[in-house]
Structures are given as structure tokens and as C-alpha cells.
Short mmCIF file of C-alpha atoms in Angstrom, two decimals:
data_model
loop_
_atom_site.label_atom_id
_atom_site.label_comp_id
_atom_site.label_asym_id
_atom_site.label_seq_id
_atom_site.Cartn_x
_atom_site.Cartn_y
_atom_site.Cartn_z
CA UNK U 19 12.94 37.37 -27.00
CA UNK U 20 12.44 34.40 -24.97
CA UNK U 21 9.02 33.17 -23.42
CA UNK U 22 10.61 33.62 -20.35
CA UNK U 23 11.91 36.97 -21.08
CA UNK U 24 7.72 38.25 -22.18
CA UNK U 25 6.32 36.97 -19.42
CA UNK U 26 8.88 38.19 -17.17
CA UNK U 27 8.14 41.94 -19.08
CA UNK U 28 4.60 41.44 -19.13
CA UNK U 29 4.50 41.44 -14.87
CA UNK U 30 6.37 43.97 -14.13
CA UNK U 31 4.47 45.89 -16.58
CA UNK U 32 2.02 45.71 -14.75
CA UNK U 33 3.97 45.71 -11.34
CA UNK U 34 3.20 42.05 -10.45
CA UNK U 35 5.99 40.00 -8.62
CA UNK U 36 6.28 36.74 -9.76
CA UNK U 37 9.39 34.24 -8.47
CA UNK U 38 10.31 31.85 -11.34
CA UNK U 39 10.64 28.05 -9.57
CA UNK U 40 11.66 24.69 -11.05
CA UNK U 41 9.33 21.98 -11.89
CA UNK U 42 10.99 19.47 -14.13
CA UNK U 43 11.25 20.78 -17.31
CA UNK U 44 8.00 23.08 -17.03
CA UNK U 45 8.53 26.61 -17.45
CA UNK U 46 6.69 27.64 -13.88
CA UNK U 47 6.43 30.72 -11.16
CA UNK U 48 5.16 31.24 -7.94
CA UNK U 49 2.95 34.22 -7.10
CA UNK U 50 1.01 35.75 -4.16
CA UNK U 51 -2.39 35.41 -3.97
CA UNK U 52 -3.25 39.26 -4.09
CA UNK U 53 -1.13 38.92 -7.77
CA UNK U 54 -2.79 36.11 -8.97
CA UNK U 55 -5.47 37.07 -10.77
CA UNK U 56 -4.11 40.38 -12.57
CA UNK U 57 -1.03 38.07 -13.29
CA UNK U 58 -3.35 35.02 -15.31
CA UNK U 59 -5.38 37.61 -16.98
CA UNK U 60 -2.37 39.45 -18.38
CA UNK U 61 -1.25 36.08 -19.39
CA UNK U 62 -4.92 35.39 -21.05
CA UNK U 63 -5.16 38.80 -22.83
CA UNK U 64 -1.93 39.21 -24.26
CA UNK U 65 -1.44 38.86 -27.98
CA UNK U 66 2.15 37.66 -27.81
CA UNK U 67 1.08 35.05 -25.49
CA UNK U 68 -2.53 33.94 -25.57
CA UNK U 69 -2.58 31.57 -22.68
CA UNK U 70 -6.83 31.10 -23.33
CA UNK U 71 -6.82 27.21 -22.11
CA UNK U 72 -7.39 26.38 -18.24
CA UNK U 73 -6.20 22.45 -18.58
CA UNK U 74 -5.89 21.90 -14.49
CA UNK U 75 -5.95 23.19 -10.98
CA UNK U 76 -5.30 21.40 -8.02
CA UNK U 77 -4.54 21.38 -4.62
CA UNK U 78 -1.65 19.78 -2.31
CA UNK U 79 -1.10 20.02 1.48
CA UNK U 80 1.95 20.44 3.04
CA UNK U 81 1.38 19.95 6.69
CA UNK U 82 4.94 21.41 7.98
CA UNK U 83 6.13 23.71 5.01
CA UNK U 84 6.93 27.12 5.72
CA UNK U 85 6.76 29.53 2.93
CA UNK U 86 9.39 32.08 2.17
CA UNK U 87 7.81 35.81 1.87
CA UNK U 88 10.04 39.13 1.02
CA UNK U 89 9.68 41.70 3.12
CA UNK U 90 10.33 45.63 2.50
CA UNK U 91 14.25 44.51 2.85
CA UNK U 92 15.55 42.38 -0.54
CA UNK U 93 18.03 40.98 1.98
CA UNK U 94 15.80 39.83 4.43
CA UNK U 95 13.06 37.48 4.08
CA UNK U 96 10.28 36.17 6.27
CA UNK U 97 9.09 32.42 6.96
CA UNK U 98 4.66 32.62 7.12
CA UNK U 99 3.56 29.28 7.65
CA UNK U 100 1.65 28.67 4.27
CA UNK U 101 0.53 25.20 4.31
CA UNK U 102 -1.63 24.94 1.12
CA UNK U 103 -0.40 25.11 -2.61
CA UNK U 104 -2.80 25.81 -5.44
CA UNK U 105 -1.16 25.07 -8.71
CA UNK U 106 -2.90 26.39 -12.53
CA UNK U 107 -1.43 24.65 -15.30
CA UNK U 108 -2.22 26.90 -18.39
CA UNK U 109 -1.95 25.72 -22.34
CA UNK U 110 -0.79 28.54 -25.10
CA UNK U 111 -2.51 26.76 -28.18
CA UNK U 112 -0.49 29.62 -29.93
CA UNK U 113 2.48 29.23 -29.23
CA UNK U 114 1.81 25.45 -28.28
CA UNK U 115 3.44 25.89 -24.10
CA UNK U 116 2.80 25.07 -21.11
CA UNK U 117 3.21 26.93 -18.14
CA UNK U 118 2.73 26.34 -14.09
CA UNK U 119 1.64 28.97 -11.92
CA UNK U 120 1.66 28.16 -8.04
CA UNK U 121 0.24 30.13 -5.45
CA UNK U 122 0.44 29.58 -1.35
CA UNK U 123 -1.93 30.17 1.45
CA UNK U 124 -2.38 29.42 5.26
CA UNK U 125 -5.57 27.86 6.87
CA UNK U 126 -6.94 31.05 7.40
CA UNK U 127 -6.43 32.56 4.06
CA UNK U 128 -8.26 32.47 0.92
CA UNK U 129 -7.19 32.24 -2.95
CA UNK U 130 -9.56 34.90 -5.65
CA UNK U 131 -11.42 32.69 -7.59
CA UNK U 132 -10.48 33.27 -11.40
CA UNK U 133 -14.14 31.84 -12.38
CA UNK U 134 -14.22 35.39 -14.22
CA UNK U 135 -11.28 34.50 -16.14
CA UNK U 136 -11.39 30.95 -17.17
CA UNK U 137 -15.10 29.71 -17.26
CA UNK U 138 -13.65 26.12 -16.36
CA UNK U 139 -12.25 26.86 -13.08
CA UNK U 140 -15.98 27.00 -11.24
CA UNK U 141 -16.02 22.90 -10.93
CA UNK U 142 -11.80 22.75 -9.91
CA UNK U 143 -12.20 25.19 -7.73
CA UNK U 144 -15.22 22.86 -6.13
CA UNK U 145 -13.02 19.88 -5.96
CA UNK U 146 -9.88 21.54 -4.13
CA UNK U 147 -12.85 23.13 -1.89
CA UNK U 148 -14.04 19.23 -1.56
CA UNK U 149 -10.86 17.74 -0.42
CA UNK U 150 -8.71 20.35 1.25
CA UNK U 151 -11.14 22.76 2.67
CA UNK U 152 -9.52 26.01 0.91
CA UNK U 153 -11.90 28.95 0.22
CA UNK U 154 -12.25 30.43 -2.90
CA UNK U 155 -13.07 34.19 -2.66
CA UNK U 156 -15.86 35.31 -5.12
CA UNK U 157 -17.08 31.29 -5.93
CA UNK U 158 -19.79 30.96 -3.79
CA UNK U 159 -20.58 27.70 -5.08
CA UNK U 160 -19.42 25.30 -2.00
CA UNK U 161 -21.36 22.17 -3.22
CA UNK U 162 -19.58 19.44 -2.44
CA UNK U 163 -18.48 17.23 -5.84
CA UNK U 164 -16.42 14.40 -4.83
CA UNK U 165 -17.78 13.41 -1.45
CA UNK U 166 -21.52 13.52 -0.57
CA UNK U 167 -23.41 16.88 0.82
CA UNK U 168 -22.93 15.66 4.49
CA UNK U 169 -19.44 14.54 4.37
CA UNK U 170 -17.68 15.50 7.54
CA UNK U 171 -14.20 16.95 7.26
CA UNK U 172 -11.93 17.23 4.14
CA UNK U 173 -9.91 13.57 3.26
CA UNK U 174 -7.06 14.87 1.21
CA UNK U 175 -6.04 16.66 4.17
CA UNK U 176 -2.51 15.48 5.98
CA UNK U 177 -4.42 15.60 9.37
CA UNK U 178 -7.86 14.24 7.78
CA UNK U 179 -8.00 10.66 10.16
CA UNK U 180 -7.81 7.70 8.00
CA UNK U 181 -11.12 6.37 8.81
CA UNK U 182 -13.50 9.35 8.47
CA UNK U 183 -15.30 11.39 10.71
CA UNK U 184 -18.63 9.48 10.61
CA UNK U 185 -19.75 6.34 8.76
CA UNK U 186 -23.03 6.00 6.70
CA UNK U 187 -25.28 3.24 8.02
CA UNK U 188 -28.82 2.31 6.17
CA UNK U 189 -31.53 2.76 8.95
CA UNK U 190 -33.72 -0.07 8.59
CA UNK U 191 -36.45 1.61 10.92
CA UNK U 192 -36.26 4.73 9.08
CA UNK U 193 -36.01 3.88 6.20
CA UNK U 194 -32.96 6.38 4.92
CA UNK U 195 -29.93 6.18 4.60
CA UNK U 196 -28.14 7.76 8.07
CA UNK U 197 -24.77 8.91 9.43
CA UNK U 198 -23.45 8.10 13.25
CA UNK U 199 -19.70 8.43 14.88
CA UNK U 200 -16.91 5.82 13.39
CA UNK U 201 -17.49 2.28 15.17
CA UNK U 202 -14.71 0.36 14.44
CA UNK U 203 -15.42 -3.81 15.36
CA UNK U 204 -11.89 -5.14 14.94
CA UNK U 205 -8.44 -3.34 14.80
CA UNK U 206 -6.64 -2.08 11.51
CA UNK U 207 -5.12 -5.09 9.52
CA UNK U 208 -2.24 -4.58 7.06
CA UNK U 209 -3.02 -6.15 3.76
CA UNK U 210 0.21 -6.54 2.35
CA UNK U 211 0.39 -9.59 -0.47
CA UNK U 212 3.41 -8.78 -2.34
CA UNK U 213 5.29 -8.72 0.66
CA UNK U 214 9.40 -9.36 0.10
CA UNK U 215 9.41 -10.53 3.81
CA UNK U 216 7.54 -13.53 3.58
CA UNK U 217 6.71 -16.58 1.18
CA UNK U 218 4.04 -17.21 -1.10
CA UNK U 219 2.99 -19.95 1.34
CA UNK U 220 2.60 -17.35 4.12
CA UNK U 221 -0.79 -16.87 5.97
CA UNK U 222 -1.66 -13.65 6.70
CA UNK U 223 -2.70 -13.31 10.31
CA UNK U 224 -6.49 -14.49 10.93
CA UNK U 225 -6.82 -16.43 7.47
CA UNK U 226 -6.03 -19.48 9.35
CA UNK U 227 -9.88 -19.70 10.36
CA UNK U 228 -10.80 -20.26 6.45
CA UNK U 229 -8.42 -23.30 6.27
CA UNK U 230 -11.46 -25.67 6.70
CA UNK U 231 -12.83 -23.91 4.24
CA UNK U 232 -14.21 -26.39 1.03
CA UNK U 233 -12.32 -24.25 -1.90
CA UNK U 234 -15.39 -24.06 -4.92
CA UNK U 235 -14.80 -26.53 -8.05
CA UNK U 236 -13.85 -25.06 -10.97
CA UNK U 237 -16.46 -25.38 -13.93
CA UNK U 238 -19.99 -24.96 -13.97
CA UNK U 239 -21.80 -27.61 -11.65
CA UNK U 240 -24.83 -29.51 -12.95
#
């Protein structure tokens, strides 16, 4: 029997519905939240497949994507905007396989936590928390553990404003370290040096002030 064939037995054993997707040549499905965790502790616990090792989980935001969602009807289907992805990539050490489980919510939803089922997942869970803002029923640990505690906002979001929320400033009369609203002096600049458009001899707008600039002498001065 093939892997695909066990796993495939092994849900709807256990009356899980799991859709079977392409991701290069990774043998991966996508599952509802409310399936997730019976469905990676099935894969866990059973002999045949022993799925024990938790090697990633991530987050990705898709701003626009709709998510596809069966309804009572197998011929007709539902579109539920689900704009997070939370993918598990899970190592057999068995049977020496990899396999990719993704799973889709909306702003307002949560995913289980599987902290209960792989040990690992308390500080991934933290960083997709960190950067995306997605809730994690049953891990109440929301420390953050990229960004610092008073980070405003989460960055890896696609609406997340490319200069921040707020901007840390060192307040010389308090003596600590403070945050205040973005103040931005000049305008954005494009810093593109390996530009096909122009030469090497090309100045990049406002380096023409340095041009009186005495360059420093190679060598160590005496």
C-alpha cells in the first residue's frame, strides 16, 4: 500500500477530511482547522507511520485569496475569504518522508495549538503569532519573540506599512529608551546599484553633494 493510500485510510478512519494538494514534489494536504489536530496526532501515533518529528511551521498571508470550502452539496462549493495559511512540515524518521500539512483561517479565526502534540511547536507558534497576528487557541503564551514586547502591529503582514507603526527614540532626559509616532525627515529613496538602466558612472540622485568629498588614502597613515 502506498503512503498515500495509509494516510488517506488512516483519516477517514477516523472521519477526518483531508484534500490532497500539490507542492512540488512533497507529498502534502490541506485540512480544516477543526481536523487539524485529531488529523497530526493520528499521523504521530500510528505505527505504520510514526510521523514523531515537528521540523517547521510557518505562516504566509495572502491578502486577496479566497479559500474554497465544501458545503453539504459535493457539487457545490463555497468561497470564505481565508486569508492566512499555516503550513506543518512533519519528518517520518521511520519511514524517512516528508509530508506538508496546510491549514486556512480568516482574521477572525483561530488555529488549535498542537503544543500538546509536538512539544516544539510552543516557540513557532510564538513567531507566526509575532509576525502575522494569528491566534493560537490553547497557547497562551503571546510573548513576543522576534520583535520587542512593545512592537506595534505585525510586519509580515501584506497591509503591515513599510515603515512601522512607531519608531524607538533614546530619551536623553529620561534616560530610557522610548517609542513616539513615525517622523519621517526626507522622502523614500530607491537604492538600486545594480541597476540595468543606468551606467556604472551613474550618480544616484543626492550623491552629487559628496563630490567634494576628499576620498580617504588607502594604507595606514603615520
Amino acid at each position: 500500500m502506498t503512503l498515500e493510500k495509509i494516510i488517506e485510510k488512516l483519516a477517514a478512519k477516523s472521519s477526518i477530511l483531508i484534500n490532497p494538494i500539490t507542492v512540488k514534489d512533497y507529498l502534502a494536504y490541506k485540512v480544516e482547522p477543526n481536523f487539524l489536530i485529531p488529523f497530526l496526532k493520528a499521523l504521530k501515533e500510528s505505527e505504520e507511520l510514526r510521523f514523531t518529528v515537528l521540523t517547521d511551521l510557518f505562516g504566509a498571508d495572502f491578502l486577496t485569496r479566497c479559500h474554497s470550502r465544501k458545503s453539504g452539496n459535493p457539487e457545490k462549493t463555497t468561497l470564505i475569504n481565508k486569508r492566512f495559511e499555516v503550513v506543518y512540515n512533519l519528518l517520518s524518521l521511520k519511514l524517512n518522508k516528508r509530508l506538508i500539512i496546510k491549514t486556512y483561517v480568516s482574521e477572525k479565526e483561530s488555529v488549535p495549538s498542537i503544543i500538546n502534540i509536538f512539544n516544539a511547536a510552543c516557540w513557532y507558534e510564538r513567531e507566526v503569532y509575532d509576525m502575522f497576528g494569528i491566534n493560537f487557541d490553547g497557547n497562551d503564551d503571546k510573548r513576543r519573540i522576534l520583535t520587542d514586547y512593545e512592537f506595534e502591529g505585525h510586519p509580515l503582514r501584506k497591509d503591515f506599512p513599510l515603515t512601522g507603526y512607531t519608531q524607538v527614540k533614546y530619551d536623553e532626559q529620561a534616560k530610557k529608551v522610548t517609542y513616539e509616532p513615525i517622523n519621517l525627515d526626507i522622502e523614500y529613496r530607491e537604492f538600486d546599484f545594480s541597476s540595468p538602466w543606468h551606467s556604472p558612472t551613474y550618480v544616484l540622485p543626492g550623491d552629487e553633494k559628496a563630490d567634494n568629498v576628499i576620498p580617504a588614502k588607502a594604507g595606514i597613515q603615520k
